[in-house]
Amino acid sequence: LKAIEAAEKALEQGQRELLLAMATGTGKTRTCIGLAYRLLKTRRFRRVLFLVDRTALGQQACDNFKTVRLEDLKTFSEIFDIKELKDIKPEPETKLHFATVQGMVKRILYPDDPSETPPVDQYDCIVVDECHRGYILDRLMSEGELLWRDESDYISVYRRVIEHFDAVKIGLTATPALHTTEIFGKPVYTYPLREAVVDGWLVDHEPPMRIYTALAEDGMTWHDGDPMDFYHVGTGKIETKITQDEVKLDIESYNKYVYTENFNKVVCEEVAKHIDPSLPGKTLVFCCTDRHADLVVTLLKKAFQDQYGECDDDAVVKITGNADKPLSLIRHYKNEFNPSVAVTVDLLTTGVDVPDISNLVFIRRVRS
């Protein structure tokens, strides 16, 4: 209620860019449903674009708009006409349209037919869910639609899409990044994690457990003249070269640039001591790359088998953009007992609701 009131007050004062910063799990999507409903009902806006950067997030938000009850116990989709991710353009009576950033980039910047480019007045309000994510789109996770050169290239394209329309922009995020405030301004309303925990809406986490390995502590060093093995992704062959100078690598490079099976084996064995996949409560493991996720799935299954005597083959599953039918895998992870452990890179970082998750494992550097 406070977030919606703050957004409406900012709109009354003529603001065209708004940012709502609310901790994960405090109901950003629910807030958005209430705000969009009020703004459309009062005819402040005639059509809203709901923009996401993951198909999974768009599908999840769309499902919420179909199930949350509003006035007279009707859902948003029963009151207003909605177009979903698969719909390329809205109808005249459409009030809410879901789209991915990638889909909009294609329609606005690279249309097959220039006459099909969306007009600037097609929407008069754009709501961007998880708007801080406009810059961490990993090449492996680009859903095959478009690839960007680097972070700045993606931000630039992301901004061009948002600024193409003559519309009010409302961003929702738990973690405003620098580029987020540059686009949407400072938050008009903030509801931080600590406040949500004190208010009883969220549960605080246990103190984190750090796993230290000798390799992580000491790093890897090759001296001048030492042989160094290079793995060629394209050919699958290993080539040995002699170093011309001292080379030192720290844990930051592991699994991204350096293939370290022993390091991952030790970590997976330690994880298996604390987590039993046959017990209630799901686990989410974050890896560096898709190749790293494949390795971790194999090593975790072996570690669980060694620790507990058995491990269902579908108990540990990779869920990344490169996996077969990732949306189906997410549904299974959310609604069924197995998979109990999901290994991901960036696909499940924010926005996907799986209430049964009780363990988070990071086998990569975390800066927050």
CSV table of C-alpha atoms in Angstrom, one decimal:
chain,number,residue,atom,x,y,z
A,1,LEU,CA,0.0,0.0,0.0
A,2,LYS,CA,2.8,2.4,0.9
A,3,ALA,CA,4.6,1.6,-2.3
A,4,ILE,CA,1.5,2.2,-4.4
A,5,GLU,CA,0.7,5.5,-2.6
A,6,ALA,CA,4.3,6.7,-3.1
A,7,ALA,CA,4.2,5.9,-6.8
A,8,GLU,CA,0.8,7.6,-7.3
A,9,LYS,CA,2.1,10.7,-5.4
A,10,ALA,CA,5.1,10.9,-7.7
A,11,LEU,CA,2.9,10.6,-10.7
A,12,GLU,CA,0.7,13.4,-9.4
A,13,GLN,CA,3.8,15.6,-9.1
A,14,GLY,CA,4.6,15.0,-12.8
A,15,GLN,CA,7.4,12.4,-12.4
A,16,ARG,CA,8.0,10.4,-15.6
A,17,GLU,CA,10.5,7.9,-14.2
A,18,LEU,CA,9.8,6.1,-10.9
A,19,LEU,CA,11.8,3.4,-9.0
A,20,LEU,CA,10.4,1.2,-6.2
A,21,ALA,CA,13.1,-0.6,-4.3
A,22,MET,CA,11.6,-3.5,-2.2
A,23,ALA,CA,13.5,-6.5,-0.8
A,24,THR,CA,13.1,-9.9,-2.5
A,25,GLY,CA,10.0,-11.6,-1.2
A,26,THR,CA,8.1,-8.5,-0.1
A,27,GLY,CA,5.7,-8.7,-3.0
A,28,LYS,CA,6.9,-6.5,-5.9
A,29,THR,CA,4.7,-8.3,-8.4
A,30,ARG,CA,1.7,-8.1,-6.1
A,31,THR,CA,2.4,-4.4,-5.7
A,32,CYS,CA,2.6,-4.0,-9.5
A,33,ILE,CA,-0.7,-5.8,-10.0
A,34,GLY,CA,-2.4,-3.4,-7.5
A,35,LEU,CA,-0.7,-0.3,-9.0
A,36,ALA,CA,-1.5,-1.3,-12.6
A,37,TYR,CA,-5.1,-2.0,-11.8
A,38,ARG,CA,-5.6,1.3,-10.1
A,39,LEU,CA,-3.9,3.3,-12.9
A,40,LEU,CA,-5.9,1.5,-15.6
A,41,LYS,CA,-9.2,1.7,-13.7
A,42,THR,CA,-8.9,5.4,-13.1
A,43,ARG,CA,-7.9,5.8,-16.8
A,44,ARG,CA,-4.6,7.4,-15.9
A,45,PHE,CA,-3.1,5.1,-18.4
A,46,ARG,CA,-4.8,3.3,-21.3
A,47,ARG,CA,-2.2,0.5,-21.9
A,48,VAL,CA,0.7,-0.8,-19.8
A,49,LEU,CA,3.8,-2.7,-21.1
A,50,PHE,CA,5.2,-5.2,-18.5
A,51,LEU,CA,8.8,-5.8,-19.5
A,52,VAL,CA,11.0,-8.6,-18.2
A,53,ASP,CA,14.4,-10.0,-19.2
A,54,ARG,CA,13.6,-13.6,-18.7
A,55,THR,CA,10.8,-15.7,-20.2
A,56,ALA,CA,10.5,-17.5,-16.9
A,57,LEU,CA,9.9,-14.2,-15.0
A,58,GLY,CA,7.4,-13.1,-17.6
A,59,GLN,CA,5.4,-16.4,-17.4
A,60,GLN,CA,5.5,-16.2,-13.6
A,61,ALA,CA,4.2,-12.6,-13.5
A,62,CYS,CA,1.5,-13.4,-16.1
A,63,ASP,CA,0.3,-16.3,-14.0
A,64,ASN,CA,0.1,-14.0,-11.0
A,65,PHE,CA,-2.1,-11.5,-13.0
A,66,LYS,CA,-4.4,-14.4,-13.7
A,67,THR,CA,-4.7,-15.7,-10.1
A,68,VAL,CA,-4.6,-12.8,-7.7
A,69,ARG,CA,-8.1,-11.7,-6.8
A,70,LEU,CA,-9.0,-7.9,-6.9
A,71,GLU,CA,-12.4,-6.3,-6.7
A,72,ASP,CA,-15.5,-8.5,-6.6
A,73,LEU,CA,-13.1,-11.5,-6.4
A,74,LYS,CA,-12.2,-11.1,-10.0
A,75,THR,CA,-8.6,-11.5,-11.3
A,76,PHE,CA,-6.8,-8.8,-13.4
A,77,SER,CA,-7.2,-10.9,-16.5
A,78,GLU,CA,-10.9,-11.3,-16.0
A,79,ILE,CA,-11.3,-7.5,-15.7
A,80,PHE,CA,-8.9,-6.3,-18.4
A,81,ASP,CA,-7.6,-7.8,-21.7
A,82,ILE,CA,-4.1,-9.2,-21.4
A,83,LYS,CA,-1.6,-10.1,-24.1
A,84,GLU,CA,1.1,-12.6,-23.1
A,85,LEU,CA,4.8,-13.1,-24.1
A,86,LYS,CA,3.9,-15.0,-27.3
A,87,ASP,CA,1.7,-12.2,-28.6
A,88,ILE,CA,3.7,-9.8,-30.8
A,89,LYS,CA,1.5,-6.8,-30.6
A,90,PRO,CA,-1.5,-5.6,-28.5
A,91,GLU,CA,-5.1,-5.3,-29.8
A,92,PRO,CA,-6.9,-2.0,-29.5
A,93,GLU,CA,-8.7,-3.2,-26.3
A,94,THR,CA,-5.5,-4.7,-24.7
A,95,LYS,CA,-4.7,-3.0,-21.3
A,96,LEU,CA,-1.6,-5.0,-20.4
A,97,HIS,CA,1.0,-6.6,-22.6
A,98,PHE,CA,3.9,-8.8,-21.4
A,99,ALA,CA,7.2,-8.8,-23.3
A,100,THR,CA,10.9,-9.7,-22.9
A,101,VAL,CA,13.6,-7.1,-23.4
A,102,GLN,CA,15.1,-9.3,-26.1
A,103,GLY,CA,11.7,-9.6,-27.9
A,104,MET,CA,11.3,-5.8,-27.9
A,105,VAL,CA,14.9,-5.2,-29.1
A,106,LYS,CA,14.1,-7.3,-32.1
A,107,ARG,CA,10.8,-5.6,-32.8
A,108,ILE,CA,12.1,-2.0,-32.3
A,109,LEU,CA,15.8,-2.2,-33.5
A,110,TYR,CA,15.8,-5.1,-36.0
A,111,PRO,CA,12.3,-5.6,-37.4
A,112,ASP,CA,11.8,-7.9,-40.4
A,113,ASP,CA,9.4,-5.3,-41.7
A,114,PRO,CA,10.1,-1.7,-40.7
A,115,SER,CA,6.3,-0.9,-41.0
A,116,GLU,CA,5.8,-3.4,-38.1
A,117,THR,CA,7.9,-1.3,-35.7
A,118,PRO,CA,5.9,-0.5,-32.6
A,119,PRO,CA,4.7,3.2,-32.6
A,120,VAL,CA,6.0,5.4,-29.8
A,121,ASP,CA,2.5,5.8,-28.4
A,122,GLN,CA,1.7,2.1,-28.3
A,123,TYR,CA,2.1,2.1,-24.5
A,124,ASP,CA,1.8,5.0,-22.1
A,125,CYS,CA,3.3,3.2,-19.1
A,126,ILE,CA,6.2,0.7,-19.0
A,127,VAL,CA,6.7,-1.4,-15.8
A,128,VAL,CA,10.1,-3.0,-15.8
A,129,ASP,CA,10.3,-6.0,-13.3
A,130,GLU,CA,13.7,-6.7,-11.8
A,131,CYS,CA,15.0,-3.6,-13.6
A,132,HIS,CA,18.5,-3.9,-12.2
A,133,ARG,CA,19.0,-7.0,-14.3
A,134,GLY,CA,19.4,-5.0,-17.5
A,135,TYR,CA,23.2,-5.6,-17.4
A,136,ILE,CA,24.1,-9.0,-16.0
A,137,LEU,CA,22.8,-11.0,-19.0
A,138,ASP,CA,25.4,-13.7,-19.4
A,139,ARG,CA,26.1,-14.7,-23.0
A,140,LEU,CA,25.1,-18.3,-22.2
A,141,MET,CA,21.8,-17.1,-20.8
A,142,SER,CA,20.7,-14.9,-23.6
A,143,GLU,CA,17.8,-17.2,-24.6
A,144,GLY,CA,19.2,-17.4,-28.1
A,145,GLU,CA,17.5,-14.3,-29.3
A,146,LEU,CA,20.4,-11.8,-29.4
A,147,LEU,CA,23.9,-11.5,-28.1
A,148,TRP,CA,25.6,-8.4,-26.8
A,149,ARG,CA,29.2,-7.6,-27.0
A,150,ASP,CA,29.5,-6.6,-23.3
A,151,GLU,CA,27.7,-5.0,-20.3
A,152,SER,CA,27.8,-1.4,-21.7
A,153,ASP,CA,26.4,-2.6,-25.0
A,154,TYR,CA,23.5,-4.3,-23.3
A,155,ILE,CA,22.7,-1.3,-21.1
A,156,SER,CA,22.8,0.9,-24.2
A,157,VAL,CA,20.3,-1.3,-26.1
A,158,TYR,CA,18.1,-1.8,-22.9
A,159,ARG,CA,17.8,2.1,-22.6
A,160,ARG,CA,17.0,2.5,-26.3
A,161,VAL,CA,14.1,0.1,-25.9
A,162,ILE,CA,12.7,1.8,-22.8
A,163,GLU,CA,13.2,5.3,-24.3
A,164,HIS,CA,11.6,4.4,-27.7
A,165,PHE,CA,8.1,4.8,-26.2
A,166,ASP,CA,6.6,8.1,-25.0
A,167,ALA,CA,5.6,6.6,-21.7
A,168,VAL,CA,6.0,6.8,-17.9
A,169,LYS,CA,8.6,4.3,-16.8
A,170,ILE,CA,8.3,2.4,-13.5
A,171,GLY,CA,11.1,0.2,-12.3
A,172,LEU,CA,10.9,-2.5,-9.6
A,173,THR,CA,14.0,-3.9,-8.0
A,174,ALA,CA,15.4,-5.3,-4.7
A,175,THR,CA,18.9,-4.0,-5.5
A,176,PRO,CA,19.2,-0.7,-7.4
A,177,ALA,CA,22.4,-0.6,-9.5
A,178,LEU,CA,24.0,2.6,-10.7
A,179,HIS,CA,22.6,2.3,-14.2
A,180,THR,CA,19.1,1.6,-12.7
A,181,THR,CA,19.1,5.0,-10.9
A,182,GLU,CA,20.4,6.7,-14.0
A,183,ILE,CA,17.4,5.5,-15.9
A,184,PHE,CA,14.6,5.6,-13.2
A,185,GLY,CA,16.0,8.1,-10.7
A,186,LYS,CA,16.3,7.6,-7.0
A,187,PRO,CA,13.7,5.3,-5.4
A,188,VAL,CA,10.4,7.0,-4.5
A,189,TYR,CA,9.8,4.2,-2.0
A,190,THR,CA,12.3,1.8,-0.3
A,191,TYR,CA,11.4,-1.3,1.8
A,192,PRO,CA,14.7,-2.9,2.9
A,193,LEU,CA,15.4,-6.5,4.0
A,194,ARG,CA,16.0,-5.7,7.6
A,195,GLU,CA,12.7,-3.8,7.9
A,196,ALA,CA,10.8,-6.6,6.3
A,197,VAL,CA,12.4,-9.1,8.8
A,198,VAL,CA,11.5,-6.9,11.8
A,199,ASP,CA,7.9,-6.5,10.4
A,200,GLY,CA,7.7,-10.3,10.2
A,201,TRP,CA,7.2,-10.6,6.4
A,202,LEU,CA,10.6,-12.2,5.8
A,203,VAL,CA,12.8,-14.7,7.6
A,204,ASP,CA,16.4,-13.8,8.3
A,205,HIS,CA,19.1,-16.2,7.0
A,206,GLU,CA,21.4,-18.3,9.1
A,207,PRO,CA,25.0,-17.2,9.4
A,208,PRO,CA,26.8,-18.3,6.2
A,209,MET,CA,29.2,-21.2,6.2
A,210,ARG,CA,32.4,-20.7,4.3
A,211,ILE,CA,34.3,-23.6,2.7
A,212,TYR,CA,38.0,-23.1,2.6
A,213,THR,CA,40.3,-25.3,0.5
A,214,ALA,CA,44.1,-25.2,0.2
A,215,LEU,CA,43.7,-24.4,-3.5
A,216,ALA,CA,41.4,-21.4,-2.8
A,217,GLU,CA,43.8,-20.1,0.0
A,218,ASP,CA,47.0,-20.5,-1.9
A,219,GLY,CA,45.9,-20.0,-5.5
A,220,MET,CA,47.7,-21.5,-8.5
A,221,THR,CA,51.2,-20.5,-9.6
A,222,TRP,CA,53.3,-21.5,-12.6
A,223,HIS,CA,56.9,-20.4,-12.6
A,224,ASP,CA,59.0,-19.3,-15.6
A,225,GLY,CA,59.5,-22.4,-17.8
A,226,ASP,CA,56.7,-24.6,-16.2
A,227,PRO,CA,54.4,-26.5,-18.6
A,228,MET,CA,50.8,-25.2,-18.7
A,229,ASP,CA,47.8,-27.1,-20.2
A,230,PHE,CA,45.3,-25.2,-22.3
A,231,TYR,CA,41.9,-26.7,-23.2
A,232,HIS,CA,40.5,-25.7,-26.6
A,233,VAL,CA,36.7,-25.6,-26.3
A,234,GLY,CA,36.1,-25.9,-30.1
A,235,THR,CA,38.3,-29.0,-30.7
A,236,GLY,CA,38.1,-30.5,-27.2
A,237,LYS,CA,41.9,-31.1,-27.2
A,238,ILE,CA,44.5,-30.1,-24.6
A,239,GLU,CA,47.6,-28.3,-25.7
A,240,THR,CA,50.7,-27.8,-23.5
A,241,LYS,CA,52.7,-24.6,-23.6
A,242,ILE,CA,55.7,-23.4,-21.6
A,243,THR,CA,55.2,-20.3,-19.6
A,244,GLN,CA,57.5,-17.3,-20.4
A,245,ASP,CA,56.9,-15.6,-17.1
A,246,GLU,CA,55.4,-16.4,-13.7
A,247,VAL,CA,51.6,-16.9,-13.8
A,248,LYS,CA,49.5,-16.6,-10.6
A,249,LEU,CA,45.8,-17.2,-10.5
A,250,ASP,CA,43.5,-16.7,-7.5
A,251,ILE,CA,40.0,-18.2,-6.7
A,252,GLU,CA,38.4,-15.4,-8.8
A,253,SER,CA,39.5,-17.3,-11.9
A,254,TYR,CA,38.5,-20.8,-10.9
A,255,ASN,CA,35.8,-22.4,-13.1
A,256,LYS,CA,35.6,-19.4,-15.3
A,257,TYR,CA,39.1,-19.5,-16.9
A,258,VAL,CA,40.7,-22.4,-15.1
A,259,TYR,CA,39.3,-25.9,-15.1
A,260,THR,CA,39.8,-27.3,-11.6
A,261,GLU,CA,38.0,-30.6,-11.1
A,262,ASN,CA,39.8,-31.3,-7.8
A,263,PHE,CA,38.7,-28.0,-6.3
A,264,ASN,CA,35.1,-28.7,-7.2
A,265,LYS,CA,35.3,-32.3,-6.0
A,266,VAL,CA,36.4,-31.2,-2.5
A,267,VAL,CA,33.7,-28.5,-2.4
A,268,CYS,CA,30.9,-30.9,-3.5
A,269,GLU,CA,32.0,-33.5,-0.9
A,270,GLU,CA,31.8,-30.8,1.8
A,271,VAL,CA,28.4,-29.7,0.6
A,272,ALA,CA,27.1,-33.3,0.7
A,273,LYS,CA,28.0,-33.5,4.4
A,274,HIS,CA,25.5,-30.6,5.2
A,275,ILE,CA,22.7,-31.3,2.7
A,276,ASP,CA,20.8,-34.6,2.2
A,277,PRO,CA,18.8,-34.4,-1.1
A,278,SER,CA,16.3,-37.0,0.2
A,279,LEU,CA,15.1,-34.7,3.0
A,280,PRO,CA,12.6,-31.8,2.6
A,281,GLY,CA,13.9,-28.4,1.6
A,282,LYS,CA,15.5,-27.6,-1.7
A,283,THR,CA,19.0,-26.4,-2.6
A,284,LEU,CA,20.1,-23.9,-5.2
A,285,VAL,CA,23.7,-24.0,-6.4
A,286,PHE,CA,25.2,-21.1,-8.3
A,287,CYS,CA,28.1,-21.8,-10.8
A,288,CYS,CA,30.3,-19.7,-13.0
A,289,THR,CA,29.5,-21.0,-16.5
A,290,ASP,CA,27.4,-23.6,-18.2
A,291,ARG,CA,30.4,-26.0,-18.5
A,292,HIS,CA,31.1,-25.5,-14.8
A,293,ALA,CA,27.4,-26.4,-14.0
A,294,ASP,CA,27.7,-29.7,-15.9
A,295,LEU,CA,30.8,-30.6,-13.9
A,296,VAL,CA,29.1,-29.7,-10.6
A,297,VAL,CA,26.0,-31.8,-11.4
A,298,THR,CA,28.2,-34.9,-12.0
A,299,LEU,CA,30.4,-34.3,-8.9
A,300,LEU,CA,27.4,-33.6,-6.6
A,301,LYS,CA,25.6,-36.8,-7.6
A,302,LYS,CA,28.8,-38.8,-6.8
A,303,ALA,CA,29.3,-37.0,-3.5
A,304,PHE,CA,25.7,-37.6,-2.4
A,305,GLN,CA,26.0,-41.3,-3.4
A,306,ASP,CA,29.2,-41.6,-1.4
A,307,GLN,CA,27.7,-39.8,1.6
A,308,TYR,CA,24.3,-41.4,1.8
A,309,GLY,CA,24.6,-44.7,-0.2
A,310,GLU,CA,22.2,-43.6,-3.0
A,311,CYS,CA,21.1,-40.6,-4.9
A,312,ASP,CA,18.1,-40.4,-7.4
A,313,ASP,CA,19.3,-39.5,-10.8
A,314,ASP,CA,16.8,-36.7,-11.1
A,315,ALA,CA,17.6,-35.3,-7.6
A,316,VAL,CA,20.3,-33.0,-9.0
A,317,VAL,CA,19.5,-31.2,-12.3
A,318,LYS,CA,21.1,-28.3,-14.3
A,319,ILE,CA,18.7,-25.5,-14.9
A,320,THR,CA,20.3,-22.9,-17.2
A,321,GLY,CA,19.4,-21.3,-20.5
A,322,ASN,CA,21.3,-24.1,-22.3
A,323,ALA,CA,19.3,-26.9,-20.6
A,324,ASP,CA,16.6,-28.7,-22.5
A,325,LYS,CA,13.2,-27.1,-21.7
A,326,PRO,CA,14.3,-24.8,-18.8
A,327,LEU,CA,10.8,-23.6,-18.1
A,328,SER,CA,9.6,-27.1,-17.6
A,329,LEU,CA,12.6,-27.8,-15.3
A,330,ILE,CA,11.7,-24.8,-13.2
A,331,ARG,CA,8.1,-26.0,-12.9
A,332,HIS,CA,9.3,-29.4,-11.7
A,333,TYR,CA,11.8,-27.8,-9.3
A,334,LYS,CA,9.0,-25.6,-7.9
A,335,ASN,CA,6.2,-28.1,-7.6
A,336,GLU,CA,7.6,-31.6,-7.3
A,337,PHE,CA,10.0,-33.4,-4.8
A,338,ASN,CA,12.7,-33.9,-7.4
A,339,PRO,CA,14.8,-32.2,-8.5
A,340,SER,CA,15.8,-31.4,-4.9
A,341,VAL,CA,19.1,-29.7,-6.0
A,342,ALA,CA,19.1,-27.2,-8.9
A,343,VAL,CA,22.5,-26.1,-10.4
A,344,THR,CA,22.3,-22.8,-12.3
A,345,VAL,CA,24.4,-19.9,-13.6
A,346,ASP,CA,22.1,-16.9,-14.0
A,347,LEU,CA,18.7,-18.2,-14.9
A,348,LEU,CA,17.4,-18.4,-11.3
A,349,THR,CA,19.2,-15.4,-9.8
A,350,THR,CA,16.2,-13.2,-9.1
A,351,GLY,CA,12.5,-13.2,-9.4
A,352,VAL,CA,11.7,-16.9,-9.6
A,353,ASP,CA,9.6,-17.9,-6.6
A,354,VAL,CA,10.4,-21.3,-5.1
A,355,PRO,CA,9.4,-21.2,-1.5
A,356,ASP,CA,10.9,-24.6,-0.6
A,357,ILE,CA,14.5,-23.4,-1.2
A,358,SER,CA,16.3,-23.5,2.2
A,359,ASN,CA,19.9,-23.8,1.1
A,360,LEU,CA,22.0,-21.5,-1.2
A,361,VAL,CA,25.4,-22.7,-2.4
A,362,PHE,CA,27.7,-20.3,-4.2
A,363,ILE,CA,30.6,-22.0,-6.0
A,364,ARG,CA,31.6,-18.6,-7.5
A,365,ARG,CA,32.7,-15.2,-6.2
A,366,VAL,CA,29.8,-13.2,-4.7
A,367,ARG,CA,30.2,-9.5,-4.3
A,368,SER,CA,27.1,-8.7,-2.3
